[in-house]
Amino acid sequence: MNRVTLKQLADILGLSTGTVSKALKDYYDISPETKRRVKELAEKLNYVPNALAVNFRTKETKTIGLIIPEVVHHFFSNVIKGIIEEAEKLNYLVIILPSNESFELEKKQLNLLVSKQVDGIIMSLANKTIDYKHINEVIDKNIPVILFDKISKLVKCSKIIIDDRKAAYNATNHLIKTGCKKIAHIRGPLEPQNSIDRFLGYKKALDENNIEYLSNFVYTCDEVSFEEGYQFAEQIIKDHPDIDGIFAITDLVATGVITKLNELNIKIPEQVSVIGFSDWFLSRAITPSLTTIYQPGLEIGKNCFSQLIKEIQFKKNNTNYNYETITLPTSLIVRNSTKTI
Amino acid sequence: MNRVTLKQLADILGLSTGTVSKALKDYYDISPETKRRVKELAEKLNYVPNALAVNFRTKETKTIGLIIPEVVHHFFSNVIKGIIEEAEKLNYLVIILPSNESFELEKKQLNLLVSKQVDGIIMSLANKTIDYKHINEVIDKNIPVILFDKISKLVKCSKIIIDDRKAAYNATNHLIKTGCKKIAHIRGPLEPQNSIDRFLGYKKALDENNIEYLSNFVYTCDEVSFEEGYQFAEQIIKDHPDIDGIFAITDLVATGVITKLNELNIKIPEQVSVIGFSDWFLSRAITPSLTTIYQPGLEIGKNCFSQLIKEIQFKKNNTNYNYETITLPTSLIVRNSTKTI
């Protein structure tokens, strides 16, 4: 059985499509008897309203787009969950497209979302994104865009972020307070603002504690993976046998570090302390459990959606508004991979 | 600047909307000069074709729906990745909706997707789903549906699965081959077919090895969580101090088991061997690393999409077709939480 159309209902009942449509929506100018007949038939034939047609009239699709760098990723999964939970409450649908950290794919996905006429777009930049023309063009078309996590100051739009520099400062400072003096940093790629900020937070903590910053204590990830943490851990021990602390850009990398140090029978935290960033699920489960910075993924997702909806409404009502940057709090989670103070 | 419409282009150029539309699509009956003028203006004004209008004519939305029980979940993340990677190649969009393991929410999401006129739907059943009328109604409306992972034999549609019974048999058999004789099973809830099948595979391995099946060696999860594994591990040791093997329904639960056994200073695998199911990322990173069954999430996602597209095409061409059940292979991954044979 194919889907029943409004027109078929109208034909069967000998009514106009307009009358049928109004009856289904309980318009006051349709008689109760007509409403009853229409609704009975609609139910009998399993009629489902044509959502696209509704969208045509309101000029809204009640659909938003979400571009994320990586789908299989604890932090981004939480952001997705936060966005779709909020979207559901307002009956918005979310189209999720991955950029796989590729600049080219990010551009393609953005154009696809625009061509599908989503009401707004939420995105986190790919690691390989080096210019922002594609995003600024979308904003110029008056389509609201919200950036989160991996943002650029060169895009003029609202942003939902954490204070990466402060959080990384706190992480590094915790290592120093627990007695670490030779601290390596496994950083993210050179482009993303959050990887720059976490590096600067690390550097600031060293400076304020009169520990000399040495560039050969910094290792740069390309993919920000478990494998890179695993490999850099071995390299760090080789380059600096007296290392006593490692601050990794994310828990995934830190988990690779812990796995390798365990294999090398290096005691954590007695010989080397390890701190991560983001509080992934696995950080509770590894041995030793990982001290880290909690990054509120669910709340970031929820804030992205509510900010986007605000801007969609402003735009609909032709209200001027200012872009907002919302900074959500992080916190230090002390577990067993660092020493007690 | 608001989005430019086809009509605005037509008005500016003094052409009909039909001519502008044809020019943009390179129809042979439009002169090269007209095509040039139209395309130049379209580019200048950043014109983006109205996708919804195209959909209206072809009666397709080039959008599919995906309902999954839990978003923050390693296995489902991989399935999502597989689906959207394939969808992207054919320019399909994927709307992802969570059921949060709730029967009511699953019904609501399914209706939402139907009302949005998606071309087809891929779904894995919620743990709390107890009847299948809502899905059979969608299938009766001639909308292709593919079930994966958590399926029901009572829904007549194509399915992408693994042989859960055989895989669980292999997992339990591996424990027995490495010397375990008293093996507990932490199973999933009573409804989902995959949790029933994994339990039956466990039972069959015991039977074939002449190990008595005892119902008080089986513990039933409600949420299939890390916390449940953590709590059941303590309960199992209390109930059966001589236990020597634990087979957990997923790696998440097994990880909870390992964390608790480590806390209790019970040696894995010398005293108690642990085997999981699914091969989550964290299984490599915990100590000891977890022996498990590899469940091919990415391939399941890819197969779901390709089967769905086949059925969408069949339906479009009014071709009759039979539902297919595709069973993908699993494999045993031996790590350090089980003894060597």
mmCIF file with all atom_site columns, C-alpha atoms in Angstrom, chain A residues 2-181:
data_model
loop_
_atom_site.group_PDB
_atom_site.id
_atom_site.type_symbol
_atom_site.label_atom_id
_atom_site.label_alt_id
_atom_site.label_comp_id
_atom_site.label_asym_id
_atom_site.label_entity_id
_atom_site.label_seq_id
_atom_site.pdbx_PDB_ins_code
_atom_site.Cartn_x
_atom_site.Cartn_y
_atom_site.Cartn_z
_atom_site.occupancy
_atom_site.B_iso_or_equiv
_atom_site.pdbx_formal_charge
_atom_site.auth_seq_id
_atom_site.auth_comp_id
_atom_site.auth_asym_id
_atom_site.auth_atom_id
_atom_site.pdbx_PDB_model_num
ATOM 1   C CA . ASN A 1 2   ? 1.414   3.386  -0.947 1.00 0.00 ? 2   ASN A CA 1
ATOM 2   C CA . ARG A 1 3   ? 1.176   6.446  1.238  1.00 0.00 ? 3   ARG A CA 1
ATOM 3   C CA . VAL A 1 4   ? -2.217  8.136  1.073  1.00 0.00 ? 4   VAL A CA 1
ATOM 4   C CA . THR A 1 5   ? -2.215  11.750 -0.067 1.00 0.00 ? 5   THR A CA 1
ATOM 5   C CA . LEU A 1 6   ? -4.378  14.643 1.032  1.00 0.00 ? 6   LEU A CA 1
ATOM 6   C CA . LYS A 1 7   ? -5.827  14.696 -2.482 1.00 0.00 ? 7   LYS A CA 1
ATOM 7   C CA . GLN A 1 8   ? -6.883  11.060 -2.293 1.00 0.00 ? 8   GLN A CA 1
ATOM 8   C CA . LEU A 1 9   ? -8.675  11.718 0.985  1.00 0.00 ? 9   LEU A CA 1
ATOM 9   C CA . ALA A 1 10  ? -10.408 14.699 -0.619 1.00 0.00 ? 10  ALA A CA 1
ATOM 10  C CA . ASP A 1 11  ? -11.426 12.688 -3.718 1.00 0.00 ? 11  ASP A CA 1
ATOM 11  C CA . ILE A 1 12  ? -12.872 9.836  -1.673 1.00 0.00 ? 12  ILE A CA 1
ATOM 12  C CA . LEU A 1 13  ? -14.875 12.229 0.499  1.00 0.00 ? 13  LEU A CA 1
ATOM 13  C CA . GLY A 1 14  ? -15.921 14.545 -2.343 1.00 0.00 ? 14  GLY A CA 1
ATOM 14  C CA . LEU A 1 15  ? -14.340 17.536 -0.592 1.00 0.00 ? 15  LEU A CA 1
ATOM 15  C CA . SER A 1 16  ? -11.679 20.051 -1.630 1.00 0.00 ? 16  SER A CA 1
ATOM 16  C CA . THR A 1 17  ? -8.102  19.453 -0.435 1.00 0.00 ? 17  THR A CA 1
ATOM 17  C CA . GLY A 1 18  ? -8.332  22.775 1.403  1.00 0.00 ? 18  GLY A CA 1
ATOM 18  C CA . THR A 1 19  ? -11.332 21.594 3.403  1.00 0.00 ? 19  THR A CA 1
ATOM 19  C CA . VAL A 1 20  ? -9.639  18.293 4.239  1.00 0.00 ? 20  VAL A CA 1
ATOM 20  C CA . SER A 1 21  ? -6.467  20.078 5.308  1.00 0.00 ? 21  SER A CA 1
ATOM 21  C CA . LYS A 1 22  ? -8.419  22.501 7.514  1.00 0.00 ? 22  LYS A CA 1
ATOM 22  C CA . ALA A 1 23  ? -10.512 19.682 9.001  1.00 0.00 ? 23  ALA A CA 1
ATOM 23  C CA . LEU A 1 24  ? -7.368  17.811 10.018 1.00 0.00 ? 24  LEU A CA 1
ATOM 24  C CA . LYS A 1 25  ? -6.097  20.949 11.696 1.00 0.00 ? 25  LYS A CA 1
ATOM 25  C CA . ASP A 1 26  ? -9.412  21.616 13.517 1.00 0.00 ? 26  ASP A CA 1
ATOM 26  C CA . TYR A 1 27  ? -10.127 24.964 11.849 1.00 0.00 ? 27  TYR A CA 1
ATOM 27  C CA . TYR A 1 28  ? -13.182 26.644 13.379 1.00 0.00 ? 28  TYR A CA 1
ATOM 28  C CA . ASP A 1 29  ? -14.889 27.176 10.008 1.00 0.00 ? 29  ASP A CA 1
ATOM 29  C CA . ILE A 1 30  ? -15.249 23.453 9.289  1.00 0.00 ? 30  ILE A CA 1
ATOM 30  C CA . SER A 1 31  ? -18.310 21.651 10.672 1.00 0.00 ? 31  SER A CA 1
ATOM 31  C CA . PRO A 1 32  ? -17.847 19.003 13.365 1.00 0.00 ? 32  PRO A CA 1
ATOM 32  C CA . GLU A 1 33  ? -19.475 16.427 11.088 1.00 0.00 ? 33  GLU A CA 1
ATOM 33  C CA . THR A 1 34  ? -16.970 17.094 8.274  1.00 0.00 ? 34  THR A CA 1
ATOM 34  C CA . LYS A 1 35  ? -14.080 16.985 10.724 1.00 0.00 ? 35  LYS A CA 1
ATOM 35  C CA . ARG A 1 36  ? -15.319 13.638 12.001 1.00 0.00 ? 36  ARG A CA 1
ATOM 36  C CA . ARG A 1 37  ? -15.612 12.152 8.493  1.00 0.00 ? 37  ARG A CA 1
ATOM 37  C CA . VAL A 1 38  ? -12.176 13.422 7.448  1.00 0.00 ? 38  VAL A CA 1
ATOM 38  C CA . LYS A 1 39  ? -10.432 12.239 10.595 1.00 0.00 ? 39  LYS A CA 1
ATOM 39  C CA . GLU A 1 40  ? -12.062 8.823  10.484 1.00 0.00 ? 40  GLU A CA 1
ATOM 40  C CA . LEU A 1 41  ? -10.969 8.220  6.916  1.00 0.00 ? 41  LEU A CA 1
ATOM 41  C CA . ALA A 1 42  ? -7.481  9.616  7.603  1.00 0.00 ? 42  ALA A CA 1
ATOM 42  C CA . GLU A 1 43  ? -7.089  7.214  10.483 1.00 0.00 ? 43  GLU A CA 1
ATOM 43  C CA . LYS A 1 44  ? -8.532  4.282  8.527  1.00 0.00 ? 44  LYS A CA 1
ATOM 44  C CA . LEU A 1 45  ? -6.137  4.830  5.628  1.00 0.00 ? 45  LEU A CA 1
ATOM 45  C CA . ASN A 1 46  ? -3.193  5.626  7.862  1.00 0.00 ? 46  ASN A CA 1
ATOM 46  C CA . TYR A 1 47  ? -2.780  9.121  6.439  1.00 0.00 ? 47  TYR A CA 1
ATOM 47  C CA . VAL A 1 48  ? 0.445   10.885 7.417  1.00 0.00 ? 48  VAL A CA 1
ATOM 48  C CA . PRO A 1 49  ? 0.654   14.668 6.834  1.00 0.00 ? 49  PRO A CA 1
ATOM 49  C CA . ASN A 1 50  ? 3.120   15.758 4.207  1.00 0.00 ? 50  ASN A CA 1
ATOM 50  C CA . ALA A 1 51  ? 5.810   17.445 6.230  1.00 0.00 ? 51  ALA A CA 1
ATOM 51  C CA . LEU A 1 52  ? 7.663   18.896 3.262  1.00 0.00 ? 52  LEU A CA 1
ATOM 52  C CA . ALA A 1 53  ? 4.542   20.714 2.131  1.00 0.00 ? 53  ALA A CA 1
ATOM 53  C CA . VAL A 1 54  ? 4.172   22.311 5.533  1.00 0.00 ? 54  VAL A CA 1
ATOM 54  C CA . ASN A 1 55  ? 7.782   23.377 5.333  1.00 0.00 ? 55  ASN A CA 1
ATOM 55  C CA . PHE A 1 56  ? 7.186   25.035 1.985  1.00 0.00 ? 56  PHE A CA 1
ATOM 56  C CA . ARG A 1 57  ? 4.630   27.367 3.487  1.00 0.00 ? 57  ARG A CA 1
ATOM 57  C CA . THR A 1 58  ? 6.495   28.288 6.649  1.00 0.00 ? 58  THR A CA 1
ATOM 58  C CA . LYS A 1 59  ? 9.779   28.514 4.740  1.00 0.00 ? 59  LYS A CA 1
ATOM 59  C CA . GLU A 1 60  ? 11.280  26.406 7.498  1.00 0.00 ? 60  GLU A CA 1
ATOM 60  C CA . THR A 1 61  ? 12.430  22.816 7.309  1.00 0.00 ? 61  THR A CA 1
ATOM 61  C CA . LYS A 1 62  ? 12.551  22.299 11.093 1.00 0.00 ? 62  LYS A CA 1
ATOM 62  C CA . THR A 1 63  ? 15.775  20.521 10.315 1.00 0.00 ? 63  THR A CA 1
ATOM 63  C CA . ILE A 1 64  ? 19.251  21.543 11.389 1.00 0.00 ? 64  ILE A CA 1
ATOM 64  C CA . GLY A 1 65  ? 22.621  20.329 10.205 1.00 0.00 ? 65  GLY A CA 1
ATOM 65  C CA . LEU A 1 66  ? 25.538  19.158 12.315 1.00 0.00 ? 66  LEU A CA 1
ATOM 66  C CA . ILE A 1 67  ? 29.061  18.707 10.965 1.00 0.00 ? 67  ILE A CA 1
ATOM 67  C CA . ILE A 1 68  ? 31.471  16.895 13.251 1.00 0.00 ? 68  ILE A CA 1
ATOM 68  C CA . PRO A 1 69  ? 35.076  15.904 12.650 1.00 0.00 ? 69  PRO A CA 1
ATOM 69  C CA . GLU A 1 70  ? 34.773  12.295 13.884 1.00 0.00 ? 70  GLU A CA 1
ATOM 70  C CA . VAL A 1 71  ? 31.734  10.159 14.708 1.00 0.00 ? 71  VAL A CA 1
ATOM 71  C CA . VAL A 1 72  ? 33.410  7.404  16.728 1.00 0.00 ? 72  VAL A CA 1
ATOM 72  C CA . HIS A 1 73  ? 34.592  9.719  19.476 1.00 0.00 ? 73  HIS A CA 1
ATOM 73  C CA . HIS A 1 74  ? 33.451  9.884  23.076 1.00 0.00 ? 74  HIS A CA 1
ATOM 74  C CA . PHE A 1 75  ? 33.349  13.682 23.319 1.00 0.00 ? 75  PHE A CA 1
ATOM 75  C CA . PHE A 1 76  ? 31.567  14.242 20.008 1.00 0.00 ? 76  PHE A CA 1
ATOM 76  C CA . SER A 1 77  ? 29.096  11.438 20.796 1.00 0.00 ? 77  SER A CA 1
ATOM 77  C CA . ASN A 1 78  ? 28.136  13.358 23.911 1.00 0.00 ? 78  ASN A CA 1
ATOM 78  C CA . VAL A 1 79  ? 27.746  16.591 21.964 1.00 0.00 ? 79  VAL A CA 1
ATOM 79  C CA . ILE A 1 80  ? 25.530  14.790 19.415 1.00 0.00 ? 80  ILE A CA 1
ATOM 80  C CA . LYS A 1 81  ? 23.444  13.379 22.249 1.00 0.00 ? 81  LYS A CA 1
ATOM 81  C CA . GLY A 1 82  ? 23.008  16.835 23.798 1.00 0.00 ? 82  GLY A CA 1
ATOM 82  C CA . ILE A 1 83  ? 21.960  18.376 20.483 1.00 0.00 ? 83  ILE A CA 1
ATOM 83  C CA . ILE A 1 84  ? 19.463  15.690 19.479 1.00 0.00 ? 84  ILE A CA 1
ATOM 84  C CA . GLU A 1 85  ? 17.938  15.554 22.940 1.00 0.00 ? 85  GLU A CA 1
ATOM 85  C CA . GLU A 1 86  ? 17.194  19.274 22.822 1.00 0.00 ? 86  GLU A CA 1
ATOM 86  C CA . ALA A 1 87  ? 16.151  19.178 19.160 1.00 0.00 ? 87  ALA A CA 1
ATOM 87  C CA . GLU A 1 88  ? 13.644  16.466 19.911 1.00 0.00 ? 88  GLU A CA 1
ATOM 88  C CA . LYS A 1 89  ? 11.872  18.600 22.497 1.00 0.00 ? 89  LYS A CA 1
ATOM 89  C CA . LEU A 1 90  ? 11.131  21.185 19.802 1.00 0.00 ? 90  LEU A CA 1
ATOM 90  C CA . ASN A 1 91  ? 10.497  18.602 17.061 1.00 0.00 ? 91  ASN A CA 1
ATOM 91  C CA . TYR A 1 92  ? 13.589  19.558 15.116 1.00 0.00 ? 92  TYR A CA 1
ATOM 92  C CA . LEU A 1 93  ? 15.448  16.942 13.154 1.00 0.00 ? 93  LEU A CA 1
ATOM 93  C CA . VAL A 1 94  ? 19.229  16.802 13.066 1.00 0.00 ? 94  VAL A CA 1
ATOM 94  C CA . ILE A 1 95  ? 21.171  15.780 9.976  1.00 0.00 ? 95  ILE A CA 1
ATOM 95  C CA . ILE A 1 96  ? 24.632  14.648 11.045 1.00 0.00 ? 96  ILE A CA 1
ATOM 96  C CA . LEU A 1 97  ? 27.492  14.754 8.557  1.00 0.00 ? 97  LEU A CA 1
ATOM 97  C CA . PRO A 1 98  ? 31.110  13.873 9.315  1.00 0.00 ? 98  PRO A CA 1
ATOM 98  C CA . SER A 1 99  ? 34.058  15.865 7.984  1.00 0.00 ? 99  SER A CA 1
ATOM 99  C CA . ASN A 1 100 ? 36.526  13.116 8.945  1.00 0.00 ? 100 ASN A CA 1
ATOM 100 C CA . GLU A 1 101 ? 38.920  15.972 9.856  1.00 0.00 ? 101 GLU A CA 1
ATOM 101 C CA . SER A 1 102 ? 39.134  16.853 6.125  1.00 0.00 ? 102 SER A CA 1
ATOM 102 C CA . PHE A 1 103 ? 38.886  20.435 4.866  1.00 0.00 ? 103 PHE A CA 1
ATOM 103 C CA . GLU A 1 104 ? 37.523  19.345 1.475  1.00 0.00 ? 104 GLU A CA 1
ATOM 104 C CA . LEU A 1 105 ? 34.846  17.105 2.971  1.00 0.00 ? 105 LEU A CA 1
ATOM 105 C CA . GLU A 1 106 ? 33.852  19.844 5.421  1.00 0.00 ? 106 GLU A CA 1
ATOM 106 C CA . LYS A 1 107 ? 33.235  22.234 2.521  1.00 0.00 ? 107 LYS A CA 1
ATOM 107 C CA . LYS A 1 108 ? 31.213  19.616 0.650  1.00 0.00 ? 108 LYS A CA 1
ATOM 108 C CA . GLN A 1 109 ? 29.057  18.798 3.677  1.00 0.00 ? 109 GLN A CA 1
ATOM 109 C CA . LEU A 1 110 ? 28.389  22.459 4.364  1.00 0.00 ? 110 LEU A CA 1
ATOM 110 C CA . ASN A 1 111 ? 27.189  23.017 0.797  1.00 0.00 ? 111 ASN A CA 1
ATOM 111 C CA . LEU A 1 112 ? 25.018  19.923 1.019  1.00 0.00 ? 112 LEU A CA 1
ATOM 112 C CA . LEU A 1 113 ? 23.330  21.227 4.166  1.00 0.00 ? 113 LEU A CA 1
ATOM 113 C CA . VAL A 1 114 ? 22.732  24.620 2.555  1.00 0.00 ? 114 VAL A CA 1
ATOM 114 C CA . SER A 1 115 ? 21.243  22.971 -0.539 1.00 0.00 ? 115 SER A CA 1
ATOM 115 C CA . LYS A 1 116 ? 18.911  20.979 1.719  1.00 0.00 ? 116 LYS A CA 1
ATOM 116 C CA . GLN A 1 117 ? 17.797  24.291 3.252  1.00 0.00 ? 117 GLN A CA 1
ATOM 117 C CA . VAL A 1 118 ? 18.416  23.428 6.850  1.00 0.00 ? 118 VAL A CA 1
ATOM 118 C CA . ASP A 1 119 ? 17.295  26.183 9.219  1.00 0.00 ? 119 ASP A CA 1
ATOM 119 C CA . GLY A 1 120 ? 20.728  26.408 10.811 1.00 0.00 ? 120 GLY A CA 1
ATOM 120 C CA . ILE A 1 121 ? 24.063  24.659 11.186 1.00 0.00 ? 121 ILE A CA 1
ATOM 121 C CA . ILE A 1 122 ? 26.181  23.572 14.154 1.00 0.00 ? 122 ILE A CA 1
ATOM 122 C CA . MET A 1 123 ? 29.768  22.575 13.470 1.00 0.00 ? 123 MET A CA 1
ATOM 123 C CA . SER A 1 124 ? 33.201  21.879 14.908 1.00 0.00 ? 124 SER A CA 1
ATOM 124 C CA . LEU A 1 125 ? 36.081  22.535 12.519 1.00 0.00 ? 125 LEU A CA 1
ATOM 125 C CA . ALA A 1 126 ? 38.152  19.756 10.986 1.00 0.00 ? 126 ALA A CA 1
ATOM 126 C CA . ASN A 1 127 ? 41.815  19.649 12.004 1.00 0.00 ? 127 ASN A CA 1
ATOM 127 C CA . LYS A 1 128 ? 42.769  20.254 8.372  1.00 0.00 ? 128 LYS A CA 1
ATOM 128 C CA . THR A 1 129 ? 40.577  23.328 7.900  1.00 0.00 ? 129 THR A CA 1
ATOM 129 C CA . ILE A 1 130 ? 42.850  26.210 6.982  1.00 0.00 ? 130 ILE A CA 1
ATOM 130 C CA . ASP A 1 131 ? 40.475  28.923 5.811  1.00 0.00 ? 131 ASP A CA 1
ATOM 131 C CA . TYR A 1 132 ? 36.938  29.877 6.649  1.00 0.00 ? 132 TYR A CA 1
ATOM 132 C CA . LYS A 1 133 ? 35.488  31.371 3.466  1.00 0.00 ? 133 LYS A CA 1
ATOM 133 C CA . HIS A 1 134 ? 33.021  28.479 3.096  1.00 0.00 ? 134 HIS A CA 1
ATOM 134 C CA . ILE A 1 135 ? 31.571  29.173 6.541  1.00 0.00 ? 135 ILE A CA 1
ATOM 135 C CA . ASN A 1 136 ? 31.507  32.943 6.204  1.00 0.00 ? 136 ASN A CA 1
ATOM 136 C CA . GLU A 1 137 ? 29.619  32.550 2.919  1.00 0.00 ? 137 GLU A CA 1
ATOM 137 C CA . VAL A 1 138 ? 26.919  30.552 4.675  1.00 0.00 ? 138 VAL A CA 1
ATOM 138 C CA . ILE A 1 139 ? 26.667  33.191 7.400  1.00 0.00 ? 139 ILE A CA 1
ATOM 139 C CA . ASP A 1 140 ? 26.412  35.877 4.682  1.00 0.00 ? 140 ASP A CA 1
ATOM 140 C CA . LYS A 1 141 ? 23.416  33.969 3.296  1.00 0.00 ? 141 LYS A CA 1
ATOM 141 C CA . ASN A 1 142 ? 21.740  34.643 6.624  1.00 0.00 ? 142 ASN A CA 1
ATOM 142 C CA . ILE A 1 143 ? 21.805  31.020 7.745  1.00 0.00 ? 143 ILE A CA 1
ATOM 143 C CA . PRO A 1 144 ? 22.638  30.848 11.460 1.00 0.00 ? 144 PRO A CA 1
ATOM 144 C CA . VAL A 1 145 ? 25.841  28.934 12.227 1.00 0.00 ? 145 VAL A CA 1
ATOM 145 C CA . ILE A 1 146 ? 27.140  27.931 15.664 1.00 0.00 ? 146 ILE A CA 1
ATOM 146 C CA . LEU A 1 147 ? 30.728  26.755 16.134 1.00 0.00 ? 147 LEU A CA 1
ATOM 147 C CA . PHE A 1 148 ? 31.767  24.603 19.089 1.00 0.00 ? 148 PHE A CA 1
ATOM 148 C CA . ASP A 1 149 ? 34.972  23.051 20.448 1.00 0.00 ? 149 ASP A CA 1
ATOM 149 C CA . LYS A 1 150 ? 37.211  23.526 17.411 1.00 0.00 ? 150 LYS A CA 1
ATOM 150 C CA . ILE A 1 151 ? 36.445  27.089 16.430 1.00 0.00 ? 151 ILE A CA 1
ATOM 151 C CA . SER A 1 152 ? 38.207  29.921 14.647 1.00 0.00 ? 152 SER A CA 1
ATOM 152 C CA . LYS A 1 153 ? 38.304  33.535 15.713 1.00 0.00 ? 153 LYS A CA 1
ATOM 153 C CA . LEU A 1 154 ? 38.108  34.379 12.007 1.00 0.00 ? 154 LEU A CA 1
ATOM 154 C CA . VAL A 1 155 ? 34.514  33.176 11.751 1.00 0.00 ? 155 VAL A CA 1
ATOM 155 C CA . LYS A 1 156 ? 31.979  35.741 12.950 1.00 0.00 ? 156 LYS A CA 1
ATOM 156 C CA . CYS A 1 157 ? 29.271  33.694 14.599 1.00 0.00 ? 157 CYS A CA 1
ATOM 157 C CA . SER A 1 158 ? 28.226  32.458 18.027 1.00 0.00 ? 158 SER A CA 1
ATOM 158 C CA . LYS A 1 159 ? 30.488  29.906 19.704 1.00 0.00 ? 159 LYS A CA 1
ATOM 159 C CA . ILE A 1 160 ? 30.080  27.403 22.500 1.00 0.00 ? 160 ILE A CA 1
ATOM 160 C CA . ILE A 1 161 ? 33.456  26.651 24.021 1.00 0.00 ? 161 ILE A CA 1
ATOM 161 C CA . ILE A 1 162 ? 35.402  25.913 27.134 1.00 0.00 ? 162 ILE A CA 1
ATOM 162 C CA . ASP A 1 163 ? 38.390  27.944 28.296 1.00 0.00 ? 163 ASP A CA 1
ATOM 163 C CA . ASP A 1 164 ? 40.973  25.544 26.874 1.00 0.00 ? 164 ASP A CA 1
ATOM 164 C CA . ARG A 1 165 ? 43.920  27.653 27.960 1.00 0.00 ? 165 ARG A CA 1
ATOM 165 C CA . LYS A 1 166 ? 42.771  27.879 31.571 1.00 0.00 ? 166 LYS A CA 1
ATOM 166 C CA . ALA A 1 167 ? 41.844  24.186 31.703 1.00 0.00 ? 167 ALA A CA 1
ATOM 167 C CA . ALA A 1 168 ? 45.240  23.148 30.301 1.00 0.00 ? 168 ALA A CA 1
ATOM 168 C CA . TYR A 1 169 ? 46.881  25.519 32.762 1.00 0.00 ? 169 TYR A CA 1
ATOM 169 C CA . ASN A 1 170 ? 45.013  23.779 35.595 1.00 0.00 ? 170 ASN A CA 1
ATOM 170 C CA . ALA A 1 171 ? 46.027  20.345 34.300 1.00 0.00 ? 171 ALA A CA 1
ATOM 171 C CA . THR A 1 172 ? 49.708  21.258 34.074 1.00 0.00 ? 172 THR A CA 1
ATOM 172 C CA . ASN A 1 173 ? 49.583  23.075 37.381 1.00 0.00 ? 173 ASN A CA 1
ATOM 173 C CA . HIS A 1 174 ? 48.183  19.950 39.036 1.00 0.00 ? 174 HIS A CA 1
ATOM 174 C CA . LEU A 1 175 ? 51.206  17.981 37.798 1.00 0.00 ? 175 LEU A CA 1
ATOM 175 C CA . ILE A 1 176 ? 53.516  20.658 39.203 1.00 0.00 ? 176 ILE A CA 1
ATOM 176 C CA . LYS A 1 177 ? 51.692  20.799 42.545 1.00 0.00 ? 177 LYS A CA 1
ATOM 177 C CA . THR A 1 178 ? 52.097  17.028 42.912 1.00 0.00 ? 178 THR A CA 1
ATOM 178 C CA . GLY A 1 179 ? 55.835  17.363 42.477 1.00 0.00 ? 179 GLY A CA 1
ATOM 179 C CA . CYS A 1 180 ? 56.483  17.032 38.729 1.00 0.00 ? 180 CYS A CA 1
ATOM 180 C CA . LYS A 1 181 ? 59.315  19.165 37.372 1.00 0.00 ? 181 LYS A CA 1
#
